[in-house]
GROMACS .gro file of C-alpha atoms in nm:
model
  485
    1MET     CA    1   0.001  -0.009  -0.005
    2THR     CA    2   0.121   0.344  -0.068
    3ASP     CA    3   0.235   0.536   0.224
    4ARG     CA    4   0.093   0.852   0.217
    5SER     CA    5   0.111   1.129   0.464
    6SER     CA    6  -0.183   1.202   0.649
    7ASN     CA    7  -0.218   1.580   0.613
    8THR     CA    8  -0.603   1.621   0.493
    9ALA     CA    9  -0.730   1.878   0.722
   10THR     CA   10  -0.900   2.173   0.633
   11VAL     CA   11  -0.780   2.518   0.739
   12PRO     CA   12  -1.067   2.698   0.863
   13ASP     CA   13  -1.140   3.052   0.819
   14GLY     CA   14  -0.847   3.033   0.523
   15ARG     CA   15  -0.612   3.039   0.800
   16GLY     CA   16  -0.242   2.929   0.789
   17PRO     CA   17  -0.092   2.617   0.993
   18LYS     CA   18  -0.154   2.652   1.338
   19GLY     CA   19   0.066   2.856   1.569
   20ALA     CA   20   0.164   3.061   1.242
   21PRO     CA   21   0.152   3.413   1.242
   22SER     CA   22  -0.100   3.623   1.065
   23GLY     CA   23   0.046   3.694   0.730
   24THR     CA   24   0.064   4.030   0.548
   25LEU     CA   25   0.128   3.916   0.184
   26SER     CA   26  -0.154   3.996  -0.051
   27ALA     CA   27  -0.223   3.826  -0.414
   28ARG     CA   28  -0.068   4.128  -0.559
   29HIS     CA   29   0.250   4.103  -0.334
   30ILE     CA   30   0.297   3.739  -0.452
   31ILE     CA   31   0.256   3.776  -0.823
   32PHE     CA   32   0.532   4.083  -0.806
   33PHE     CA   33   0.754   3.778  -0.677
   34VAL     CA   34   0.671   3.495  -0.910
   35ILE     CA   35   0.691   3.778  -1.246
   36ALA     CA   36   1.001   3.889  -1.117
   37ALA     CA   37   1.137   3.566  -1.075
   38ALA     CA   38   1.039   3.487  -1.403
   39ALA     CA   39   1.292   3.782  -1.521
   40PRO     CA   40   1.031   3.883  -1.801
   41LEU     CA   41   1.260   4.126  -1.962
   42GLY     CA   42   1.576   3.931  -1.942
   43PHE     CA   43   1.356   3.614  -2.086
   44ALA     CA   44   1.207   3.829  -2.345
   45VAL     CA   45   1.543   3.990  -2.465
   46GLY     CA   46   1.738   3.630  -2.441
   47SER     CA   47   1.494   3.383  -2.531
   48ILE     CA   48   1.220   3.483  -2.781
   49PRO     CA   49   1.459   3.582  -3.035
   50LEU     CA   50   1.628   3.226  -3.038
   51ALA     CA   51   1.242   3.076  -2.976
   52ILE     CA   52   1.148   3.300  -3.310
   53GLY     CA   53   1.468   3.211  -3.494
   54ARG     CA   54   1.450   2.830  -3.425
   55GLY     CA   55   1.110   2.767  -3.362
   56GLY     CA   56   0.893   2.986  -3.609
   57ILE     CA   57   0.689   3.323  -3.530
   58GLY     CA   58   0.397   3.055  -3.364
   59THR     CA   59   0.605   3.112  -3.061
   60ALA     CA   60   0.365   3.387  -2.955
   61ALA     CA   61   0.061   3.170  -3.001
   62MET     CA   62   0.204   2.871  -2.776
   63PHE     CA   63   0.254   3.112  -2.479
   64ILE     CA   64  -0.111   3.127  -2.460
   65ILE     CA   65  -0.138   2.763  -2.521
   66ALA     CA   66   0.128   2.658  -2.215
   67GLY     CA   67  -0.071   2.921  -2.030
   68GLY     CA   68  -0.394   2.731  -2.073
   69PHE     CA   69  -0.202   2.388  -1.981
   70LEU     CA   70  -0.086   2.553  -1.675
   71ALA     CA   71  -0.404   2.664  -1.587
   72LEU     CA   72  -0.592   2.332  -1.617
   73PHE     CA   73  -0.271   2.213  -1.370
   74ALA     CA   74  -0.336   2.503  -1.139
   75VAL     CA   75  -0.739   2.383  -1.078
   76GLY     CA   76  -0.636   2.081  -0.913
   77TYR     CA   77  -0.293   2.253  -0.756
   78VAL     CA   78  -0.547   2.519  -0.595
   79ALA     CA   79  -0.760   2.272  -0.485
   80MET     CA   80  -0.511   2.098  -0.272
   81THR     CA   81  -0.458   2.433  -0.109
   82ARG     CA   82  -0.695   2.398   0.152
   83PHE     CA   83  -0.616   2.059   0.255
   84VAL     CA   84  -0.233   2.072   0.283
   85PRO     CA   85  -0.196   2.391   0.487
   86ASN     CA   86   0.193   2.401   0.490
   87ALA     CA   87   0.444   2.598   0.285
   88GLY     CA   88   0.621   2.287   0.095
   89ALA     CA   89   0.445   2.368  -0.223
   90LEU     CA   90   0.485   2.076  -0.464
   91PHE     CA   91   0.679   1.873  -0.234
   92SER     CA   92   0.408   1.867   0.031
   93TYR     CA   93   0.136   1.774  -0.247
   94ILE     CA   94   0.322   1.520  -0.378
   95THR     CA   95   0.358   1.377   0.001
   96ALA     CA   96   0.003   1.367   0.025
   97GLY     CA   97  -0.111   1.233  -0.296
   98LEU     CA   98   0.201   0.965  -0.383
   99GLY     CA   99   0.327   0.898  -0.012
  100ARG     CA  100   0.644   1.042   0.188
  101PRO     CA  101   0.889   0.870   0.003
  102LEU     CA  102   0.857   1.029  -0.326
  103GLY     CA  103   0.744   1.359  -0.172
  104ILE     CA  104   1.106   1.400  -0.001
  105GLY     CA  105   1.284   1.293  -0.297
  106VAL     CA  106   1.088   1.562  -0.503
  107ALA     CA  107   1.163   1.785  -0.252
  108PHE     CA  108   1.539   1.762  -0.267
  109VAL     CA  109   1.510   1.769  -0.654
  110ALA     CA  110   1.324   2.104  -0.615
  111ALA     CA  111   1.577   2.243  -0.378
  112ILE     CA  112   1.880   2.161  -0.549
  113SER     CA  113   1.716   2.296  -0.887
  114TYR     CA  114   1.623   2.658  -0.721
  115ALA     CA  115   1.950   2.661  -0.571
  116LEU     CA  116   2.129   2.577  -0.898
  117VAL     CA  117   1.887   2.822  -1.110
  118SER     CA  118   1.963   3.093  -0.918
  119ALA     CA  119   2.346   3.048  -0.862
  120GLY     CA  120   2.361   3.002  -1.271
  121ALA     CA  121   2.164   3.284  -1.345
  122VAL     CA  122   2.443   3.495  -1.197
  123GLY     CA  123   2.632   3.395  -1.518
  124PRO     CA  124   2.420   3.619  -1.723
  125PHE     CA  125   2.349   3.861  -1.482
  126ALA     CA  126   2.745   3.907  -1.451
  127VAL     CA  127   2.791   3.916  -1.849
  128PHE     CA  128   2.506   4.179  -1.927
  129ALA     CA  129   2.656   4.369  -1.598
  130GLU     CA  130   3.003   4.423  -1.754
  131GLN     CA  131   2.877   4.474  -2.113
  132THR     CA  132   2.628   4.750  -1.996
  133ALA     CA  133   2.913   4.884  -1.782
  134GLN     CA  134   3.170   4.919  -2.095
  135SER     CA  135   2.903   5.035  -2.333
  136LEU     CA  136   2.739   5.327  -2.135
  137PHE     CA  137   2.997   5.476  -1.916
  138GLY     CA  138   3.353   5.316  -2.075
  139VAL     CA  139   3.408   5.148  -1.739
  140ALA     CA  140   3.557   4.744  -1.792
  141VAL     CA  141   3.514   4.596  -1.479
  142PRO     CA  142   3.531   4.192  -1.544
  143TRP     CA  143   3.211   3.963  -1.531
  144PRO     CA  144   3.397   3.789  -1.203
  145VAL     CA  145   3.358   4.115  -1.020
  146TRP     CA  146   2.961   4.120  -1.073
  147ALA     CA  147   2.901   3.812  -0.982
  148LEU     CA  148   3.054   3.824  -0.688
  149ALA     CA  149   2.888   4.125  -0.590
  150GLY     CA  150   2.569   3.997  -0.685
  151ILE     CA  151   2.595   3.702  -0.469
  152LEU     CA  152   2.684   3.954  -0.181
  153VAL     CA  153   2.364   4.167  -0.232
  154MET     CA  154   2.151   3.829  -0.313
  155GLY     CA  155   2.286   3.734   0.045
  156LEU     CA  156   2.192   4.060   0.222
  157LEU     CA  157   1.833   4.073   0.043
  158GLY     CA  158   1.771   3.728   0.188
  159GLN     CA  159   1.861   3.819   0.546
  160LEU     CA  160   1.575   4.131   0.537
  161ASN     CA  161   1.224   4.030   0.588
  162VAL     CA  162   1.003   3.933   0.288
  163GLU     CA  163   0.814   4.223   0.237
  164LEU     CA  164   1.105   4.410   0.191
  165ASN     CA  165   1.229   4.162  -0.100
  166MET     CA  166   0.893   4.198  -0.230
  167ARG     CA  167   0.926   4.582  -0.280
  168VAL     CA  168   1.257   4.518  -0.464
  169LEU     CA  169   1.147   4.263  -0.687
  170GLY     CA  170   0.799   4.456  -0.759
  171PHE     CA  171   1.004   4.797  -0.864
  172PHE     CA  172   1.225   4.547  -1.085
  173MET     CA  173   0.885   4.395  -1.221
  174ILE     CA  174   0.715   4.687  -1.292
  175ALA     CA  175   1.008   4.888  -1.470
  176GLU     CA  176   1.040   4.549  -1.710
  177VAL     CA  177   0.672   4.521  -1.763
  178THR     CA  178   0.627   4.921  -1.829
  179VAL     CA  179   0.930   4.882  -2.101
  180LEU     CA  180   0.808   4.598  -2.265
  181ALA     CA  181   0.471   4.795  -2.302
  182ILE     CA  182   0.632   5.089  -2.413
  183LEU     CA  183   0.797   4.884  -2.702
  184GLY     CA  184   0.492   4.721  -2.791
  185VAL     CA  185   0.301   5.058  -2.833
  186ALA     CA  186   0.565   5.233  -3.023
  187VAL     CA  187   0.601   4.957  -3.291
  188VAL     CA  188   0.199   4.929  -3.304
  189SER     CA  189   0.131   5.292  -3.311
  190GLN     CA  190   0.436   5.406  -3.564
  191GLY     CA  191   0.352   5.170  -3.852
  192VAL     CA  192   0.532   4.790  -3.832
  193ALA     CA  193   0.746   4.665  -4.073
  194SER     CA  194   0.458   4.486  -4.339
  195GLY     CA  195   0.113   4.582  -4.166
  196ILE     CA  196  -0.061   4.447  -3.888
  197SER     CA  197  -0.092   4.082  -3.893
  198MET     CA  198  -0.247   3.801  -3.675
  199GLU     CA  199  -0.052   3.514  -3.833
  200ALA     CA  200   0.206   3.450  -3.541
  201LEU     CA  201  -0.116   3.361  -3.320
  202SER     CA  202  -0.280   3.149  -3.582
  203PRO     CA  203  -0.272   2.737  -3.580
  204ALA     CA  204  -0.102   2.727  -3.902
  205ALA     CA  205   0.194   2.942  -3.757
  206ILE     CA  206   0.216   2.676  -3.471
  207ALA     CA  207   0.194   2.399  -3.680
  208GLU     CA  208   0.468   2.543  -3.931
  209GLY     CA  209   0.723   2.579  -3.674
  210GLN     CA  210   0.930   2.333  -3.463
  211ILE     CA  211   0.673   2.275  -3.155
  212GLY     CA  212   0.925   2.082  -2.945
  213VAL     CA  213   1.196   2.351  -2.973
  214VAL     CA  214   0.908   2.658  -2.935
  215LEU     CA  215   0.777   2.456  -2.617
  216LEU     CA  216   1.122   2.402  -2.455
  217PHE     CA  217   1.147   2.805  -2.472
  218VAL     CA  218   0.800   2.908  -2.372
  219PHE     CA  219   0.757   2.664  -2.038
  220ALA     CA  220   1.098   2.850  -1.935
  221ALA     CA  221   0.897   3.169  -1.901
  222PHE     CA  222   0.632   2.998  -1.646
  223ALA     CA  223   0.910   2.878  -1.405
  224GLY     CA  224   0.880   2.931  -1.040
  225PHE     CA  225   0.475   3.004  -1.112
  226GLU     CA  226   0.423   2.729  -0.874
  227ALA     CA  227   0.624   2.899  -0.588
  228THR     CA  228   0.284   3.069  -0.459
  229ALA     CA  229   0.264   2.803  -0.222
  230LEU     CA  230   0.570   2.882  -0.068
  231PHE     CA  231   0.445   3.199   0.062
  232ARG     CA  232   0.123   3.038   0.222
  233GLU     CA  233   0.252   3.120   0.592
  234GLU     CA  234   0.301   3.474   0.511
  235ALA     CA  235  -0.051   3.525   0.339
  236LYS     CA  236  -0.306   3.724   0.419
  237HIS     CA  237  -0.565   3.489   0.352
  238PRO     CA  238  -0.369   3.184   0.262
  239VAL     CA  239  -0.652   2.976   0.029
  240ARG     CA  240  -0.767   3.275  -0.152
  241THR     CA  241  -0.461   3.464  -0.178
  242LEU     CA  242  -0.285   3.187  -0.320
  243ARG     CA  243  -0.541   3.087  -0.564
  244ARG     CA  244  -0.562   3.449  -0.700
  245ALA     CA  245  -0.167   3.463  -0.733
  246THR     CA  246  -0.107   3.133  -0.879
  247PHE     CA  247  -0.395   3.200  -1.159
  248GLY     CA  248  -0.299   3.572  -1.194
  249SER     CA  249   0.084   3.496  -1.221
  250ILE     CA  250  -0.016   3.220  -1.495
  251ALA     CA  251  -0.231   3.494  -1.696
  252VAL     CA  252   0.026   3.781  -1.653
  253ILE     CA  253   0.309   3.566  -1.794
  254ALA     CA  254   0.125   3.414  -2.062
  255LEU     CA  255  -0.041   3.735  -2.194
  256LEU     CA  256   0.267   3.983  -2.154
  257GLN     CA  257   0.504   3.737  -2.326
  258SER     CA  258   0.284   3.629  -2.635
  259PHE     CA  259   0.210   4.005  -2.679
  260VAL     CA  260   0.617   4.091  -2.676
  261ALA     CA  261   0.671   3.792  -2.921
  262TRP     CA  262   0.365   3.926  -3.164
  263TYR     CA  263   0.484   4.244  -3.154
  264ILE     CA  264   0.870   4.184  -3.219
  265VAL     CA  265   0.753   3.969  -3.516
  266GLN     CA  266   0.544   4.317  -3.617
  267ALA     CA  267   0.842   4.503  -3.583
  268PHE     CA  268   1.054   4.299  -3.808
  269GLY     CA  269   0.801   4.161  -4.071
  270ALA     CA  270   0.897   3.885  -4.338
  271THR     CA  271   1.227   3.941  -4.179
  272VAL     CA  272   1.209   3.860  -3.839
  273VAL     CA  273   1.318   3.490  -3.858
  274ASP     CA  274   1.643   3.581  -4.032
  275VAL     CA  275   1.706   3.868  -3.804
  276ALA     CA  276   1.635   3.624  -3.509
  277ASN     CA  277   1.881   3.409  -3.635
  278ALA     CA  278   2.171   3.647  -3.760
  279THR     CA  279   2.143   3.899  -3.432
  280PRO     CA  280   1.973   3.726  -3.161
  281THR     CA  281   2.094   3.920  -2.851
  282GLU     CA  282   2.058   4.238  -3.020
  283MET     CA  283   1.720   4.212  -3.167
  284PHE     CA  284   1.542   4.436  -2.923
  285ALA     CA  285   1.826   4.687  -2.895
  286ILE     CA  286   1.782   4.739  -3.290
  287ALA     CA  287   1.387   4.733  -3.266
  288SER     CA  288   1.415   4.993  -2.919
  289ARG     CA  289   1.625   5.236  -3.136
  290GLN     CA  290   1.423   5.187  -3.438
  291TYR     CA  291   1.065   5.277  -3.296
  292VAL     CA  292   1.169   5.510  -2.992
  293GLY     CA  293   1.527   5.583  -2.993
  294ASP     CA  294   1.890   5.533  -2.844
  295TRP     CA  295   1.809   5.668  -2.502
  296PHE     CA  296   1.546   5.409  -2.489
  297ALA     CA  297   1.769   5.125  -2.591
  298ASN     CA  298   2.012   5.210  -2.329
  299VAL     CA  299   1.723   5.176  -2.088
  300VAL     CA  300   1.632   4.846  -2.197
  301THR     CA  301   2.033   4.772  -2.153
  302VAL     CA  302   2.029   4.835  -1.815
  303LEU     CA  303   1.679   4.688  -1.713
  304VAL     CA  304   1.819   4.360  -1.859
  305VAL     CA  305   2.083   4.396  -1.569
  306LEU     CA  306   1.838   4.442  -1.322
  307SER     CA  307   1.582   4.158  -1.478
  308TRP     CA  308   1.844   3.873  -1.428
  309PHE     CA  309   1.934   3.988  -1.076
  310ALA     CA  310   1.582   3.977  -0.995
  311SER     CA  311   1.525   3.617  -1.100
  312VAL     CA  312   1.869   3.528  -0.866
  313SER     CA  313   1.710   3.727  -0.596
  314ALA     CA  314   1.361   3.572  -0.616
  315PHE     CA  315   1.518   3.186  -0.676
  316HIS     CA  316   1.703   3.221  -0.395
  317ASN     CA  317   1.388   3.307  -0.179
  318ALA     CA  318   1.241   3.005  -0.299
  319THR     CA  319   1.544   2.781  -0.203
  320THR     CA  320   1.547   2.892   0.143
  321ARG     CA  321   1.163   2.820   0.168
  322TYR     CA  322   1.199   2.485   0.049
  323LEU     CA  323   1.504   2.422   0.275
  324VAL     CA  324   1.290   2.562   0.586
  325ALA     CA  325   0.989   2.333   0.473
  326LEU     CA  326   1.237   2.012   0.492
  327SER     CA  327   1.392   2.137   0.821
  328ARG     CA  328   1.051   2.187   1.000
  329ASP     CA  329   0.986   1.821   0.891
  330GLY     CA  330   1.316   1.700   1.044
  331VAL     CA  331   1.436   1.556   0.708
  332ILE     CA  332   1.762   1.773   0.749
  333PRO     CA  333   1.861   1.944   1.029
  334ALA     CA  334   1.661   2.174   1.279
  335ILE     CA  335   1.918   2.459   1.224
  336PHE     CA  336   1.742   2.535   0.888
  337THR     CA  337   1.446   2.638   1.058
  338ARG     CA  338   1.634   2.953   1.223
  339ARG     CA  339   1.456   3.277   1.162
  340SER     CA  340   1.592   3.647   1.240
  341ARG     CA  341   1.468   3.782   1.549
  342ARG     CA  342   1.465   4.148   1.378
  343THR     CA  343   1.321   4.060   1.042
  344ASN     CA  344   1.189   3.692   1.047
  345ALA     CA  345   1.411   3.584   0.753
  346PRO     CA  346   1.552   3.241   0.753
  347TRP     CA  347   1.868   3.340   0.792
  348VAL     CA  348   2.032   3.010   0.834
  349ALA     CA  349   1.864   2.875   0.473
  350SER     CA  350   1.950   3.218   0.318
  351LEU     CA  351   2.314   3.209   0.430
  352THR     CA  352   2.351   2.814   0.336
  353HIS     CA  353   2.227   2.904  -0.043
  354SER     CA  354   2.449   3.195  -0.051
  355LEU     CA  355   2.748   3.024   0.018
  356PHE     CA  356   2.683   2.718  -0.222
  357ALA     CA  357   2.638   3.006  -0.489
  358LEU     CA  358   2.922   3.153  -0.442
  359VAL     CA  359   3.150   2.816  -0.434
  360LEU     CA  360   2.983   2.758  -0.787
  361ILE     CA  361   3.089   3.126  -0.881
  362VAL     CA  362   3.449   3.084  -0.770
  363LEU     CA  363   3.502   2.766  -0.928
  364CYS     CA  364   3.350   2.854  -1.250
  365ILE     CA  365   3.635   3.148  -1.234
  366LEU     CA  366   3.925   2.931  -1.125
  367ALA     CA  367   3.828   2.681  -1.406
  368GLY     CA  368   3.792   2.971  -1.641
  369LEU     CA  369   3.436   2.864  -1.766
  370ASP     CA  370   3.235   3.054  -1.943
  371PRO     CA  371   2.950   3.254  -1.719
  372TYR     CA  372   2.688   3.209  -1.990
  373LEU     CA  373   2.737   2.896  -2.194
  374ASP     CA  374   2.872   2.697  -1.872
  375LEU     CA  375   2.763   2.842  -1.568
  376PHE     CA  376   2.435   2.921  -1.679
  377ILE     CA  377   2.367   2.611  -1.878
  378LEU     CA  378   2.480   2.414  -1.542
  379GLY     CA  379   2.177   2.614  -1.343
  380SER     CA  380   1.904   2.599  -1.589
  381VAL     CA  381   1.940   2.239  -1.745
  382PRO     CA  382   1.821   2.055  -1.411
  383VAL     CA  383   1.512   2.318  -1.390
  384ALA     CA  384   1.431   2.315  -1.729
  385VAL     CA  385   1.350   1.897  -1.678
  386SER     CA  386   1.241   1.898  -1.312
  387ILE     CA  387   0.967   2.199  -1.317
  388PRO     CA  388   0.740   2.045  -1.535
  389ALA     CA  389   0.874   1.676  -1.425
  390MET     CA  390   0.736   1.799  -1.076
  391GLU     CA  391   0.416   1.966  -1.194
  392LEU     CA  392   0.309   1.668  -1.389
  393LEU     CA  393   0.382   1.391  -1.055
  394THR     CA  394   0.203   1.668  -0.854
  395ALA     CA  395  -0.124   1.636  -1.120
  396ILE     CA  396  -0.109   1.305  -1.030
  397ALA     CA  397  -0.099   1.323  -0.684
  398VAL     CA  398  -0.406   1.563  -0.687
  399VAL     CA  399  -0.600   1.267  -0.845
  400THR     CA  400  -0.480   1.013  -0.593
  401PHE     CA  401  -0.507   1.237  -0.330
  402PHE     CA  402  -0.893   1.298  -0.398
  403LEU     CA  403  -0.980   0.943  -0.561
  404ARG     CA  404  -1.136   0.809  -0.225
  405ASP     CA  405  -1.285   1.121  -0.082
  406ARG     CA  406  -1.344   1.405  -0.311
  407ARG     CA  407  -1.369   1.659   0.011
  408GLY     CA  408  -1.654   1.850  -0.131
  409GLN     CA  409  -1.487   1.958  -0.459
  410SER     CA  410  -1.592   1.922  -0.750
  411PRO     CA  411  -1.495   1.638  -1.014
  412TRP     CA  412  -1.369   1.907  -1.261
  413ALA     CA  413  -1.132   2.044  -1.000
  414VAL     CA  414  -1.007   1.741  -0.884
  415TYR     CA  415  -1.006   1.471  -1.152
  416VAL     CA  416  -1.060   1.614  -1.498
  417ALA     CA  417  -0.824   1.931  -1.478
  418PRO     CA  418  -0.532   1.736  -1.317
  419ALA     CA  419  -0.557   1.433  -1.566
  420VAL     CA  420  -0.593   1.622  -1.854
  421SER     CA  421  -0.285   1.861  -1.737
  422ALA     CA  422  -0.100   1.532  -1.668
  423ILE     CA  423  -0.111   1.390  -2.000
  424ALA     CA  424   0.021   1.763  -2.120
  425LEU     CA  425   0.297   1.763  -1.891
  426ALA     CA  426   0.386   1.432  -1.985
  427ILE     CA  427   0.456   1.556  -2.342
  428VAL     CA  428   0.612   1.841  -2.246
  429VAL     CA  429   0.849   1.676  -2.037
  430TYR     CA  430   0.941   1.419  -2.344
  431LEU     CA  431   0.991   1.709  -2.595
  432VAL     CA  432   1.229   1.891  -2.311
  433LEU     CA  433   1.422   1.584  -2.305
  434ALA     CA  434   1.403   1.525  -2.669
  435ASN     CA  435   1.573   1.885  -2.740
  436MET     CA  436   1.820   1.872  -2.480
  437GLU     CA  437   2.091   1.873  -2.742
  438PHE     CA  438   1.968   2.211  -2.888
  439TYR     CA  439   1.912   2.339  -2.551
  440THR     CA  440   2.240   2.300  -2.447
  441ALA     CA  441   2.408   2.341  -2.773
  442GLN     CA  442   2.643   2.049  -2.725
  443THR     CA  443   2.674   1.693  -2.789
  444GLY     CA  444   2.795   1.380  -2.599
  445PRO     CA  445   2.738   1.282  -2.242
  446ILE     CA  446   2.664   1.600  -2.091
  447ASN     CA  447   2.284   1.630  -2.279
  448TRP     CA  448   2.182   1.333  -2.000
  449ILE     CA  449   2.422   1.382  -1.736
  450LEU     CA  450   2.279   1.724  -1.652
  451PRO     CA  451   1.900   1.593  -1.653
  452GLY     CA  452   2.018   1.300  -1.445
  453ILE     CA  453   2.134   1.538  -1.184
  454ASN     CA  454   1.764   1.536  -1.101
  455LEU     CA  455   1.751   1.148  -1.073
  456VAL     CA  456   2.048   1.113  -0.822
  457VAL     CA  457   1.910   1.387  -0.616
  458LEU     CA  458   1.536   1.211  -0.620
  459GLY     CA  459   1.727   0.875  -0.513
  460ILE     CA  460   1.889   1.038  -0.204
  461GLY     CA  461   1.592   1.209  -0.109
  462VAL     CA  462   1.359   0.862  -0.150
  463ALA     CA  463   1.682   0.705   0.071
  464ARG     CA  464   1.674   0.981   0.347
  465ALA     CA  465   1.248   0.916   0.365
  466LEU     CA  466   1.313   0.518   0.368
  467TRP     CA  467   1.599   0.563   0.657
  468MET     CA  468   1.389   0.783   0.849
  469ARG     CA  469   1.104   0.551   0.817
  470SER     CA  470   1.305   0.243   0.944
  471ARG     CA  471   1.524   0.411   1.208
  472THR     CA  472   1.326   0.715   1.325
  473PRO     CA  473   0.976   0.636   1.277
  474HIS     CA  474   0.812   0.924   1.521
  475LEU     CA  475   1.004   1.177   1.280
  476TYR     CA  476   0.918   1.010   0.974
  477ASP     CA  477   0.521   1.018   1.111
  478ARG     CA  478   0.575   1.396   1.135
  479ILE     CA  479   0.670   1.451   0.763
  480GLY     CA  480   0.407   1.666   0.597
  481ARG     CA  481   0.203   1.713   0.926
  482PHE     CA  482   0.306   2.083   1.028
  483GLY     CA  483   0.025   2.310   1.106
  484LEU     CA  484  -0.192   1.977   1.154
  485GLU     CA  485  -0.114   1.945   1.524
   0.00000   0.00000   0.00000
């Protein structure tokens, strides 16, 4: 029989776990965090040209399709919120539906994935910072200096309370979205290259492109949206706030990036694919100069740097919360639950990840590795595979959790929507793995070694859970029980 956690209690009045302090974060605050973590400007400038160049103009429509599939997933995901009142997010739900060993294994994968993607994103942040300083101010500051400075600031923000982090990330996000919107309005209002066309949003555009390649890029834009549940204990009204934040985050990302992909196609018209392949890193700068002006292109350059840093900081916060959740369940040492008396920040977990990132950066510098092609690939490949895979397992867990007792929820919410989303996510995982050589731009063992990190870490987590079940059953029985006792 599957060993499932007993965390099936309903949280009255939408309150958080028993004994937890009342939260202060609204859905708007959490959406700011999620969108900032997705680095909307950094993603647009760095990934949309590649997606269009190698996958076709149907990229614009694929954002809407991917958002629809994730919205289906979110139906069951949100339904679980009322019955699993702790801040473990995906791993808590998998624990409840598929058992503690698999749940803990997934938690280990989530923690290492977020830790790696946060550290890996320091690479492009440092590269863009170096280029920006050189082009705007004529100051030659090598990327290692920017990388070490970024780690330092990330660590300092991690020691501050979450509301301050939300304000910082929210500022970045508003600036990024504003810049993207201004460029879009300028492109449309000044007359596009070949006239306004909706072809990029048509089914024909999708069919003519490389769907697998486009999906790999498009789903990366949504990475981190499930982190809404990590802030359950800080939310004003956990159930209602997290429901609004989850669906709101998916909608904002899908609509924003679809609009950006559509208007960049309009900006270059029939030559868009050629331009995207020839000058992918300069595509948005060219459009900015042509439709707005040189000053605007400079603003975009600066904000791209800030966008990458916002992503670094946001994934750092997510990592610390996974460490706290694991520590609270007794899976890793209790010291990770310690919080600052002044800011209430999980300072030990934050410091641990900061040191982890610092070690990776120093090793990268000493080995003479490329900060983007090596460091960023190391950080992004595990998460590119693990996020849709964890969402797939969560969708299955939702169905199994409610299989014997729907607990008053509709069949649509707990059976149909999760099942359909599970099928879609299984296809996405397959396509991501099938296109790994394209993603890394390398051949050989690295294309299975990097995704294999997830399997190794999953095995370690499962082994830890089984060890606890046989050696410390009193601690094992507490896994997933925080807030229910």
